[in-house]
PDB file of C-alpha atoms in Angstrom:
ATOM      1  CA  UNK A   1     100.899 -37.898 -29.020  1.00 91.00           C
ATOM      2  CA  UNK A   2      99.508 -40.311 -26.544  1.00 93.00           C
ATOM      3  CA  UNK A   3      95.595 -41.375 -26.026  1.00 96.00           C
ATOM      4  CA  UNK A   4      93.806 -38.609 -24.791  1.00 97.00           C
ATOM      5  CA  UNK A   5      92.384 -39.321 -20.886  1.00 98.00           C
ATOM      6  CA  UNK A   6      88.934 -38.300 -20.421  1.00 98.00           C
ATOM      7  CA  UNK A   7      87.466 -36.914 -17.230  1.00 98.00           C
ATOM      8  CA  UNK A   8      83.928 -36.687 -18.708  1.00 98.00           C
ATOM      9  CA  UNK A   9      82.694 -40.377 -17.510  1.00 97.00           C
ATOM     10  CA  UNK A  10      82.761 -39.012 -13.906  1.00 96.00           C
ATOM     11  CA  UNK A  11      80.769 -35.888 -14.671  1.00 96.00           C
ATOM     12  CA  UNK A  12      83.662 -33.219 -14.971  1.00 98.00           C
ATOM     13  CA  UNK A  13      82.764 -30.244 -16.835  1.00 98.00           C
ATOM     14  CA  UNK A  14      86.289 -28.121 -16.172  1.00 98.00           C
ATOM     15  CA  UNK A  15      89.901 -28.976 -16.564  1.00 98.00           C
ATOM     16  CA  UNK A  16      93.475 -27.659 -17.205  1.00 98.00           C
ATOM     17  CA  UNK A  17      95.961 -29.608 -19.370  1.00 98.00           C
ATOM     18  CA  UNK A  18      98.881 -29.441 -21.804  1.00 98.00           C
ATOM     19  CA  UNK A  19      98.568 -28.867 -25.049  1.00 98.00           C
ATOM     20  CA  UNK A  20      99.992 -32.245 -26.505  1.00 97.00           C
ATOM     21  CA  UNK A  21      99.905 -31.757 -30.228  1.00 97.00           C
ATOM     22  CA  UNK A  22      98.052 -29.640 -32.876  1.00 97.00           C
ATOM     23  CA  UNK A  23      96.391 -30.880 -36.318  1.00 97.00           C
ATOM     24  CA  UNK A  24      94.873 -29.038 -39.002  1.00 96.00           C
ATOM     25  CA  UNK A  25      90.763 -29.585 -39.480  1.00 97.00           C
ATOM     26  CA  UNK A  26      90.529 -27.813 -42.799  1.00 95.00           C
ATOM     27  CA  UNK A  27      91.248 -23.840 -41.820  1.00 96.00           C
ATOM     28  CA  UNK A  28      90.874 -24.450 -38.188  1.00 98.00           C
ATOM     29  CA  UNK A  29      93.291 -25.809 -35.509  1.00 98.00           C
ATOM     30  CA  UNK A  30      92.361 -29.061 -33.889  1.00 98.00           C
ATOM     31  CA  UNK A  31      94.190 -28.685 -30.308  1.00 98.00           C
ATOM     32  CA  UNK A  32      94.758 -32.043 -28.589  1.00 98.00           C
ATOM     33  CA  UNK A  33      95.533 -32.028 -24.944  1.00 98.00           C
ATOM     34  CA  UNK A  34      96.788 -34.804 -22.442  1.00 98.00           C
ATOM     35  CA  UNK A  35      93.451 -34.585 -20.441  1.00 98.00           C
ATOM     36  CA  UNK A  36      90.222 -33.365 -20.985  1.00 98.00           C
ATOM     37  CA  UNK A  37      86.407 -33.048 -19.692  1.00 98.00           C
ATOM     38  CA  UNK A  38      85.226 -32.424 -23.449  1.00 98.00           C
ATOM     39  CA  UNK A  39      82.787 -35.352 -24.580  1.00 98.00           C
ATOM     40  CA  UNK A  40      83.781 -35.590 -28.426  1.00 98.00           C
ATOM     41  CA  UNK A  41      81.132 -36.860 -31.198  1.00 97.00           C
ATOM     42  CA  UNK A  42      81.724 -40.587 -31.688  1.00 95.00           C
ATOM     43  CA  UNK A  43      83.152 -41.357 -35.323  1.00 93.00           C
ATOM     44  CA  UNK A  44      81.454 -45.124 -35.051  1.00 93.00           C
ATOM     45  CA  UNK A  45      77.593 -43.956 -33.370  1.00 93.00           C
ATOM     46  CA  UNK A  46      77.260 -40.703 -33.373  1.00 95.00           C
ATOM     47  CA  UNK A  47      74.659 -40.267 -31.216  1.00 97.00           C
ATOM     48  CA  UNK A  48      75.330 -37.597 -28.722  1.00 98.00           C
ATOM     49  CA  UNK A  49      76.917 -34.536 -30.055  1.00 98.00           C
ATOM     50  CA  UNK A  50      80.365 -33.099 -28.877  1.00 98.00           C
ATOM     51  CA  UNK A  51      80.146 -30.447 -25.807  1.00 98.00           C
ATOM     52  CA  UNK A  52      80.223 -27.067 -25.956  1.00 98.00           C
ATOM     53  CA  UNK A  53      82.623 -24.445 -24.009  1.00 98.00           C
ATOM     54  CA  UNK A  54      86.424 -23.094 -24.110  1.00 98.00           C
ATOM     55  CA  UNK A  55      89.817 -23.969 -24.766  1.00 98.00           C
ATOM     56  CA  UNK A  56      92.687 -21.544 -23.336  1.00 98.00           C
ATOM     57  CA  UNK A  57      89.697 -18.908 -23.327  1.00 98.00           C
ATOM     58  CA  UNK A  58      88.966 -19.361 -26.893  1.00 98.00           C
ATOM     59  CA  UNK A  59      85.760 -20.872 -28.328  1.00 98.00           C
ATOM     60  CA  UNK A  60      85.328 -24.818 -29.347  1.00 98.00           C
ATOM     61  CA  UNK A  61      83.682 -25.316 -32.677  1.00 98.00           C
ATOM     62  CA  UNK A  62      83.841 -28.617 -32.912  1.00 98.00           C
ATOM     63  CA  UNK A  63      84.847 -31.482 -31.226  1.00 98.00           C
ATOM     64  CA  UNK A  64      85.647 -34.655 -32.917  1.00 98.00           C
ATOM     65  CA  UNK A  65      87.681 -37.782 -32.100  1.00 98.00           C
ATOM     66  CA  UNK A  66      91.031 -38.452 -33.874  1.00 98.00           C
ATOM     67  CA  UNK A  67      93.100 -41.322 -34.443  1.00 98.00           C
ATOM     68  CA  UNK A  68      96.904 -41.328 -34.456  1.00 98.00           C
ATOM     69  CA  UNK A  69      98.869 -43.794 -36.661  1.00 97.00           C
ATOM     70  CA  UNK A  70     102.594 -45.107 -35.388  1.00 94.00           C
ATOM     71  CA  UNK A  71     104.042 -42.997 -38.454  1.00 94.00           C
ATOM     72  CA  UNK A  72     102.619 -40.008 -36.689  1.00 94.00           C
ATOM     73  CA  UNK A  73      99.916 -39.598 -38.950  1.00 96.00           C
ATOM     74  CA  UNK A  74      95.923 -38.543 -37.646  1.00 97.00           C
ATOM     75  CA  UNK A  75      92.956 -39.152 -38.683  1.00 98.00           C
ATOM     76  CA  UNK A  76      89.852 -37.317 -37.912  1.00 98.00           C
ATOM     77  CA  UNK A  77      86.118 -38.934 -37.431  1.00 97.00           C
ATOM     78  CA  UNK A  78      85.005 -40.464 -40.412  1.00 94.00           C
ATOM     79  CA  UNK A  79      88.307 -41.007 -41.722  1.00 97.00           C
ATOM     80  CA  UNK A  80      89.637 -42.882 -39.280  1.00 97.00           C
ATOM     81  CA  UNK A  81      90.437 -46.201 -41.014  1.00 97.00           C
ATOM     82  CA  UNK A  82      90.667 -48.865 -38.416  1.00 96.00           C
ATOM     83  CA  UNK A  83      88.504 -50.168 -35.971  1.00 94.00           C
ATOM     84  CA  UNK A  84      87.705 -48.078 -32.918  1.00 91.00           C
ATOM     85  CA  UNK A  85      90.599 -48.777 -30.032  1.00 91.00           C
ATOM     86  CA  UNK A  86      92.376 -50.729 -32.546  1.00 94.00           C
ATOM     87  CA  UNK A  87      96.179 -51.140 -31.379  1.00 92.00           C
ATOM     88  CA  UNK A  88      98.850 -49.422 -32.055  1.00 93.00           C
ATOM     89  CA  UNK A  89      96.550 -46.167 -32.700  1.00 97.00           C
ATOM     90  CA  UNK A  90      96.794 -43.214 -30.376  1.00 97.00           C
ATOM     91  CA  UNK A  91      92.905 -42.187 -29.669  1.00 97.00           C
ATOM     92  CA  UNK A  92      92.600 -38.904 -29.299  1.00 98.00           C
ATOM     93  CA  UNK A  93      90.307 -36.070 -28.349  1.00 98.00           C
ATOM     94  CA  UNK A  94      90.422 -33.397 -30.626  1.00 98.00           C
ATOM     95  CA  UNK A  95      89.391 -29.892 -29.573  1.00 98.00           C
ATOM     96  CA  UNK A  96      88.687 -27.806 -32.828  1.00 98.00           C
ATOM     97  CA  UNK A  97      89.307 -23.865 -32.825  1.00 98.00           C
ATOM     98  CA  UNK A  98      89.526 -20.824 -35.082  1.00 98.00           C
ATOM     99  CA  UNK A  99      92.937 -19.953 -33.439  1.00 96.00           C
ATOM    100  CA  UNK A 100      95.796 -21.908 -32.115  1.00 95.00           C
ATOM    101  CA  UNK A 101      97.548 -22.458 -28.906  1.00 97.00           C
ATOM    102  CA  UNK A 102     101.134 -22.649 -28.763  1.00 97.00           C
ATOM    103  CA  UNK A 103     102.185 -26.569 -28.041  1.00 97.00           C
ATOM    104  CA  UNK A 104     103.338 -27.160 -24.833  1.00 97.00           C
ATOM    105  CA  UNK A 105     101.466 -24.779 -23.676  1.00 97.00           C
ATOM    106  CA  UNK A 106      99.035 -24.971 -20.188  1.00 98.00           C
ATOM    107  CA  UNK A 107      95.324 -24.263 -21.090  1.00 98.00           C
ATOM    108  CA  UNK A 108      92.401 -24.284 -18.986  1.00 98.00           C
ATOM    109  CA  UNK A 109      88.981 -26.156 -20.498  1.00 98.00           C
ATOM    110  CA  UNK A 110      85.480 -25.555 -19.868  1.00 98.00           C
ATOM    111  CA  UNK A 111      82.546 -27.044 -20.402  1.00 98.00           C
ATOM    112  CA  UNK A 112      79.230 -25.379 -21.139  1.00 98.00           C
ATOM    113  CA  UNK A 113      77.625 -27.291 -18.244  1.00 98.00           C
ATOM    114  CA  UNK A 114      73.947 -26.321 -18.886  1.00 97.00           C
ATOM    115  CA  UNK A 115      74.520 -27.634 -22.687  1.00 98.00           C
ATOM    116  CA  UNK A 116      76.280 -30.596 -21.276  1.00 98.00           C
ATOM    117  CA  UNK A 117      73.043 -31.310 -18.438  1.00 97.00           C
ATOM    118  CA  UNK A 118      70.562 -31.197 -21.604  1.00 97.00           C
ATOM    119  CA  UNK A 119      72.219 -33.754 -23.492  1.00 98.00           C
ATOM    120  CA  UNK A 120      72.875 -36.003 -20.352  1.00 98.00           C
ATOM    121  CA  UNK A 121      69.652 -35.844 -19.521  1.00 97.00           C
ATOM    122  CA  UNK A 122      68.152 -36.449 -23.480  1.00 98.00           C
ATOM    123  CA  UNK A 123      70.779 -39.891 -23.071  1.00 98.00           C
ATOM    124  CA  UNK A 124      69.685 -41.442 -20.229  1.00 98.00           C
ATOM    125  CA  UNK A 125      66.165 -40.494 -21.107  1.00 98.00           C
ATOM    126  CA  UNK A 126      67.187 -42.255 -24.235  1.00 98.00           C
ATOM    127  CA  UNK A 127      68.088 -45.827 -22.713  1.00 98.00           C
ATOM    128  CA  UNK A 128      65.069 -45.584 -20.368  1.00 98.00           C
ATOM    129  CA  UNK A 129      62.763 -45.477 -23.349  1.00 98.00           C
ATOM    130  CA  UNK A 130      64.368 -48.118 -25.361  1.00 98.00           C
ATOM    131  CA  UNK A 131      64.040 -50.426 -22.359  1.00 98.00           C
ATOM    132  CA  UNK A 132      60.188 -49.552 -22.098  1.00 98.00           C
ATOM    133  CA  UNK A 133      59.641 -49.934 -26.145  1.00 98.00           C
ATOM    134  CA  UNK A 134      61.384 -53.545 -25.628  1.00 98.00           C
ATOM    135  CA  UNK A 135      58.574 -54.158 -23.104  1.00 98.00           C
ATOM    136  CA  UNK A 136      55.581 -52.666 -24.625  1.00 98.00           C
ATOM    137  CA  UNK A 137      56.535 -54.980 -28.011  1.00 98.00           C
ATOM    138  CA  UNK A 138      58.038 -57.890 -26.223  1.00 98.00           C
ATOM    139  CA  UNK A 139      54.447 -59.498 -27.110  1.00 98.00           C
ATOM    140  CA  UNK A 140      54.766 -58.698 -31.069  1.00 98.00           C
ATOM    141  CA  UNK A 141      58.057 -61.656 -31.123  1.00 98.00           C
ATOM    142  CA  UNK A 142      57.031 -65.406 -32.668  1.00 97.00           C
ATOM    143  CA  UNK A 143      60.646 -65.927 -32.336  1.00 97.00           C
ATOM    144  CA  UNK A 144      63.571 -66.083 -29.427  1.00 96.00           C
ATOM    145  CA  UNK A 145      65.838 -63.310 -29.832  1.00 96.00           C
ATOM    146  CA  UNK A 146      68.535 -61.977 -27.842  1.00 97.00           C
ATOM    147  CA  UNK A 147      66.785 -60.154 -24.595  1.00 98.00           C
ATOM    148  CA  UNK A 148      67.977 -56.899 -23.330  1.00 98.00           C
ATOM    149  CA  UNK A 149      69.298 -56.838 -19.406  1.00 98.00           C
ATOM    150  CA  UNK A 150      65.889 -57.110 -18.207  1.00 98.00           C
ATOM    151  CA  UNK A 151      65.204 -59.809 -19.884  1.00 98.00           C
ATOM    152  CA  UNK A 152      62.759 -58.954 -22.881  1.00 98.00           C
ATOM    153  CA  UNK A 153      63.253 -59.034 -26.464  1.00 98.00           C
ATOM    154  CA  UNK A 154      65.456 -56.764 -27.732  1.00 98.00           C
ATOM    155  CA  UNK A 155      63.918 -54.215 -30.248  1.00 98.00           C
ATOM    156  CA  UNK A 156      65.781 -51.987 -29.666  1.00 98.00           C
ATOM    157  CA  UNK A 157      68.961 -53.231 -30.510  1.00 98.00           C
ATOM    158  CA  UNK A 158      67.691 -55.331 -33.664  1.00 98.00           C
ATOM    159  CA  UNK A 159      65.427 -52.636 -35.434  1.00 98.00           C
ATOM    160  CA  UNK A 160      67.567 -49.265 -34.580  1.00 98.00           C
ATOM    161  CA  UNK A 161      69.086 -47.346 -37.733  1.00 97.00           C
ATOM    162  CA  UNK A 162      69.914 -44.287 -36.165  1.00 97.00           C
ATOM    163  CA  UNK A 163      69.883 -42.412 -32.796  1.00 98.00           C
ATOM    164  CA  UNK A 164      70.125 -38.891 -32.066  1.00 98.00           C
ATOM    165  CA  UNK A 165      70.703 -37.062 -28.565  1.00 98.00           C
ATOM    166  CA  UNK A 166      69.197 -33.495 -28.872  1.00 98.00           C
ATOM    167  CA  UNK A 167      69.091 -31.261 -25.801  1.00 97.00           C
ATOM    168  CA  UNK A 168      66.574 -32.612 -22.994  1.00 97.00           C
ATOM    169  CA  UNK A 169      65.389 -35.712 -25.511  1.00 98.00           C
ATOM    170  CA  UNK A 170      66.018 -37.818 -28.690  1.00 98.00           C
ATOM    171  CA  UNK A 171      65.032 -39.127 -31.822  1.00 98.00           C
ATOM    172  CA  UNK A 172      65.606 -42.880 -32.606  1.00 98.00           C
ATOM    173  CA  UNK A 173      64.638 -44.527 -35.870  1.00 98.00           C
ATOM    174  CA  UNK A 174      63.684 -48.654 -35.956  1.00 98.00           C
ATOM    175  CA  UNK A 175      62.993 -50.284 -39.491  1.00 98.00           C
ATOM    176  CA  UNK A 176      60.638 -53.248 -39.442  1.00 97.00           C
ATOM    177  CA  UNK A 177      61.437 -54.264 -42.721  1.00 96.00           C
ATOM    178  CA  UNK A 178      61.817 -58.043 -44.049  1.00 96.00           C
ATOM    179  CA  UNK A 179      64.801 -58.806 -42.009  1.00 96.00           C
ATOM    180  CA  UNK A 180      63.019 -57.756 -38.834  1.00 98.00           C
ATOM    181  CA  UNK A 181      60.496 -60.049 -39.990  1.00 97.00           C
ATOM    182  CA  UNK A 182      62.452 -63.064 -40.917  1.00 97.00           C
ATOM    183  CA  UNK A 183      63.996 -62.885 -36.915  1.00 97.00           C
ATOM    184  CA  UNK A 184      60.078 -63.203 -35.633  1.00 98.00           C
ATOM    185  CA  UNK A 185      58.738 -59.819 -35.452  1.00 98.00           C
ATOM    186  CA  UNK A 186      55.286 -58.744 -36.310  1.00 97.00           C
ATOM    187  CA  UNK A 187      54.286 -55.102 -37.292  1.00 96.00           C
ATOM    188  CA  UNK A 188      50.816 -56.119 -38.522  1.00 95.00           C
ATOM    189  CA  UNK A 189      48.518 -53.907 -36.987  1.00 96.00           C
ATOM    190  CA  UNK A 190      51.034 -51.751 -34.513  1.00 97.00           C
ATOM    191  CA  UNK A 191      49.019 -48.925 -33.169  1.00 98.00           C
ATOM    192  CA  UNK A 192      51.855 -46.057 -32.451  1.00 98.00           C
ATOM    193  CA  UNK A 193      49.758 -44.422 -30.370  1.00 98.00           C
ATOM    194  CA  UNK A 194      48.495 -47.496 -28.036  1.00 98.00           C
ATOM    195  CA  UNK A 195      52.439 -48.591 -27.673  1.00 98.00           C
ATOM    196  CA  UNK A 196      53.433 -44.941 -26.739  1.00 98.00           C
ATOM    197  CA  UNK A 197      51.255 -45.158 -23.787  1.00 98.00           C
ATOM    198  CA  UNK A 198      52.403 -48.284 -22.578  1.00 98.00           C
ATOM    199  CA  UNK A 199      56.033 -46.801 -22.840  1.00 98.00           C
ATOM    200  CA  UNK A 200      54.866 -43.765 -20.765  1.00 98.00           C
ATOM    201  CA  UNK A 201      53.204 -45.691 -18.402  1.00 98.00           C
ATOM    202  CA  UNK A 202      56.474 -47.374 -17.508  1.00 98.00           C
ATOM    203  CA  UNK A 203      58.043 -44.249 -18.002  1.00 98.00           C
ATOM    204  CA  UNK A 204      56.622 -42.363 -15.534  1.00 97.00           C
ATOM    205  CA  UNK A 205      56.976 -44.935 -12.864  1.00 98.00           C
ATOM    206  CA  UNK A 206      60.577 -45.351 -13.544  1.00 98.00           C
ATOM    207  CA  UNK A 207      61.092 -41.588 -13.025  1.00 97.00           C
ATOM    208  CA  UNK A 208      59.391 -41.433 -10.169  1.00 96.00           C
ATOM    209  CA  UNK A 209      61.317 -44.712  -8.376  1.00 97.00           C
ATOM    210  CA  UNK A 210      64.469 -42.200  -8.610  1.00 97.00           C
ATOM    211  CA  UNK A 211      66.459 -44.947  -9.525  1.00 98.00           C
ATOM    212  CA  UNK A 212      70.254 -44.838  -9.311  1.00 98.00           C
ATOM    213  CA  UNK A 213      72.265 -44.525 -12.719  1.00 98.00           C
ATOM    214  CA  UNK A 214      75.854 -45.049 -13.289  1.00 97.00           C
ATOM    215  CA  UNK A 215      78.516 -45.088 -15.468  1.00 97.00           C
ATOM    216  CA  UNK A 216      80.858 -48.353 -15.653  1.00 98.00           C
ATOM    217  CA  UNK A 217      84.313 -46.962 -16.513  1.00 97.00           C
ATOM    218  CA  UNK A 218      86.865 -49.564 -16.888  1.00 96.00           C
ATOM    219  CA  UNK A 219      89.700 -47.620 -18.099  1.00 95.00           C
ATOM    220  CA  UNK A 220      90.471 -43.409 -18.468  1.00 96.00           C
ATOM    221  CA  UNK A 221      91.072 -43.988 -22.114  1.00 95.00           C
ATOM    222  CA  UNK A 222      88.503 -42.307 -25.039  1.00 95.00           C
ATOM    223  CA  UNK A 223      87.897 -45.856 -26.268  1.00 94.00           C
ATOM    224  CA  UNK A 224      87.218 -47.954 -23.051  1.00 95.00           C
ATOM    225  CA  UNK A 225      84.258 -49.701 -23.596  1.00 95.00           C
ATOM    226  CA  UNK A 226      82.148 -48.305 -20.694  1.00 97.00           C
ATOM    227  CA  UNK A 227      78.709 -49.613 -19.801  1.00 98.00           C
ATOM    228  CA  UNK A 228      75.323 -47.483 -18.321  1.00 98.00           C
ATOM    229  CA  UNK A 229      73.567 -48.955 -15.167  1.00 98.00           C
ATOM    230  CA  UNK A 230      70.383 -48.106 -14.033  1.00 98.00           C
ATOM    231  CA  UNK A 231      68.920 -49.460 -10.916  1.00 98.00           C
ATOM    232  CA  UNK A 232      65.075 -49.930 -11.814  1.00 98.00           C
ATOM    233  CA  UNK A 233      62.086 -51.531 -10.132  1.00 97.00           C
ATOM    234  CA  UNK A 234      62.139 -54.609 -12.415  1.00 95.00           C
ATOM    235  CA  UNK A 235      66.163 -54.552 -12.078  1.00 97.00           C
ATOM    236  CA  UNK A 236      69.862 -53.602 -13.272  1.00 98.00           C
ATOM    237  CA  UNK A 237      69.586 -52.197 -16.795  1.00 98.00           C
ATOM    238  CA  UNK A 238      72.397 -52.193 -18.624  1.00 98.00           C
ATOM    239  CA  UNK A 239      73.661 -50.676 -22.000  1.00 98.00           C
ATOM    240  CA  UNK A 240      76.893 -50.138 -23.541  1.00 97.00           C
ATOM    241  CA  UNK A 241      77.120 -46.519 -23.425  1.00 97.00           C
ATOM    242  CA  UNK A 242      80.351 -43.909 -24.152  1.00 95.00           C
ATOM    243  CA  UNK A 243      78.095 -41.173 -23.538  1.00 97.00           C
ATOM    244  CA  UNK A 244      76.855 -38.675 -20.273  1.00 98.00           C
ATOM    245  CA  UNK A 245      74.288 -39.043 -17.857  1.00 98.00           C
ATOM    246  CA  UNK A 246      71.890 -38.085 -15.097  1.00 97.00           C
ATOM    247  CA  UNK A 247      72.567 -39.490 -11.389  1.00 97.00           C
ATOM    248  CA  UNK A 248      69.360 -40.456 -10.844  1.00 97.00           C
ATOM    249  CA  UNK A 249      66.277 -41.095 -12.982  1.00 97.00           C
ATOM    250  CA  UNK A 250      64.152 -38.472 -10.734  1.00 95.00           C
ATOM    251  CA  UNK A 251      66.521 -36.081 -11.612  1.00 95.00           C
ATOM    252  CA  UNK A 252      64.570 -36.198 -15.315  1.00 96.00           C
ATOM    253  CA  UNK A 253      61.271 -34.818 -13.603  1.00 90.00           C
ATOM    254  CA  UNK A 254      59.272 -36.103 -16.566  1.00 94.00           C
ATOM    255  CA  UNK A 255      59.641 -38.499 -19.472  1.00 98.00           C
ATOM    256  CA  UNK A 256      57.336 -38.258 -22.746  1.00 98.00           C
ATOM    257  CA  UNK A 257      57.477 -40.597 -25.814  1.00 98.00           C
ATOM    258  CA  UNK A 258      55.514 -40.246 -29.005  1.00 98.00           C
ATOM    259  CA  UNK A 259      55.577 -42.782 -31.618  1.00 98.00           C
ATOM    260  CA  UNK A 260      55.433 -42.269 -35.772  1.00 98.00           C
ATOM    261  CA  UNK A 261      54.976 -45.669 -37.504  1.00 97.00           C
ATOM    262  CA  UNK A 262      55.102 -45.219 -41.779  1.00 96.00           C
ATOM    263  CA  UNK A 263      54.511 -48.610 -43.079  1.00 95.00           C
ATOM    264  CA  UNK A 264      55.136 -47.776 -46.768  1.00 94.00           C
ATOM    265  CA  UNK A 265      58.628 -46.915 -45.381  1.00 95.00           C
ATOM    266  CA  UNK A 266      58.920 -49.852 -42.718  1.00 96.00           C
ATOM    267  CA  UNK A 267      59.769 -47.090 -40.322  1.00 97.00           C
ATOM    268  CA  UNK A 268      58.725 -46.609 -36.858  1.00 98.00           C
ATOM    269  CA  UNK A 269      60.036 -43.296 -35.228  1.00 98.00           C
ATOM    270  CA  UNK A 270      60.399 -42.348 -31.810  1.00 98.00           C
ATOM    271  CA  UNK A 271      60.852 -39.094 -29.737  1.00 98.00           C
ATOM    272  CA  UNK A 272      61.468 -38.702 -26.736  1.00 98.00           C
ATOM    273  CA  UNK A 273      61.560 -35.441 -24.351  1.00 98.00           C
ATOM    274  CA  UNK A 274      62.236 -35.196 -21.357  1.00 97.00           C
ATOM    275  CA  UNK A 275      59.888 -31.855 -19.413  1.00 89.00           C
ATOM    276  CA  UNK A 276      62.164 -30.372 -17.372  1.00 64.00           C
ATOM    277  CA  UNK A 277      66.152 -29.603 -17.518  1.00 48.00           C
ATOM    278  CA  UNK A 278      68.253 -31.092 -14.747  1.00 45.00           C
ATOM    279  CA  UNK A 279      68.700 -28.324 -11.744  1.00 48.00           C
TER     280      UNK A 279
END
């Protein structure tokens, strides 16, 4: 089988392909095709879940990316034991089903679009936040550290442990533990509540500019390393990004963070929801 090409960068929810190869996910059928709009969970950050929607007319389960070997053999998600694009590897996108197709075989794929908006909207909503948490902390630093693309210190990136897109929002967990502290960061006295408000503040003005967002694709491959752009007031935000998005921040109609800080734990949680689906 050769790399999957995905059609899901550019916002395509609907397809038709061949079916290029079929490997078994425990009792189930894992259908691979030559193209596809399905967005599959990432096996290295698996932050946005796999879409929703139909193979051929029959129901995806699952949808998980694979890994092909150059003695044929795959590799699914977690088990995939190289690095992700590594060469020589087929990358693939692997469609999981309670029935099979016959290989060879043309099948139509669809996207639950609705399912698809939610967690495109939750994802961009996602990178605006983390931009506004860098800003509303940028004072807490004693130390340089590497800024973000507007320029501030980079929580974000040194404190996160896990991110989750849900439907219309996320959850994103940051420890401040001793290593956060050893690269200049202070947590003494963080009021959750008092940062939250500073990252709604920004928040709301950013969804109201209606800034532009796009997706930097530099290849139709699974693995290319694509980058999201967001035109905001202060400037162009970028974030490496193999996720789906919004067109617009405005198209969000409201963005709402609350912030849970545990210090026993060294654990500062955030959620973010976003009021109103995309139209």
């Amino acid at each position: 089988m050769k790399s999957t090409v995905v059609t899901f960068p550019s916002g395509l929810t609907s397809g038709r392909s061949t079916i290029a190869g079929i490997v078994p996910v425990g009792d189930r059928h894992g259908l691979v095709v030559a193209e596809t709009p399905f967005h599959p969970l990432d096996h290295t950050w698996p932050d946005q879940p796999a879409d929703r929607g139909t193979i051929g007319g029959l129901p995806v389960v699952d949808c998980v990316t694979g890994a092909q070997s150059n003695t044929g053999e795959v590799f699914l998600g977690a088990d995939i034991p190289v690095r992700r694009g590594a060469e020589g590897w087929a990358w693939l996108v692997v469609h999981v089903s309670e029935e099979p197709l016959p290989e060879g075989a043309e099948a139509d794929l669809a996207v639950d679009p609705a399912y698809r908006a939610a967690l495109s909207a939750g994802h961009t909503a996602c990178h605006l936040a983390a931009l506004a948490l860098n800003a509303a902390l940028a004072g807490r630093w004693r130390k340089e550290v590497r800024p973000d693309s507007l320029g501030r210190p980079d929580f974000d990136q040194a404190a996160i442990t896990s991110s989750r897109i849900v439907p219309g929002g996320s959850v994103d967990v940051y420890r401040l533990g001793k290593s956060l502290r050893k690269k200049g960061f202070s947590a003494e006295d963080l009021d959750p509540a008092e940062v939250a408000g500073q990252v709604n503040e920004r928040l709301q003005a950013w969804v109201a500019a209606g800034a532009p967002v796009r997706l930097e694709v530099p290849g139709p491959e699974l693995t290319a390393r694509r980058t999201w752009h967001c035109a905001l007031p202060e400037g162009e935000a970028s974030i490496p990004c193999g996720g789906t998005h919004v067109s617009r921040t405005s198209e969000l109609a409201g963005v709402e963070v609350s912030l849970a800080y545990a210090p026993e734990e060294s654990a500062l949680t955030m959620r973010t929801t976003v009021h109103a689906r995309v139209r």
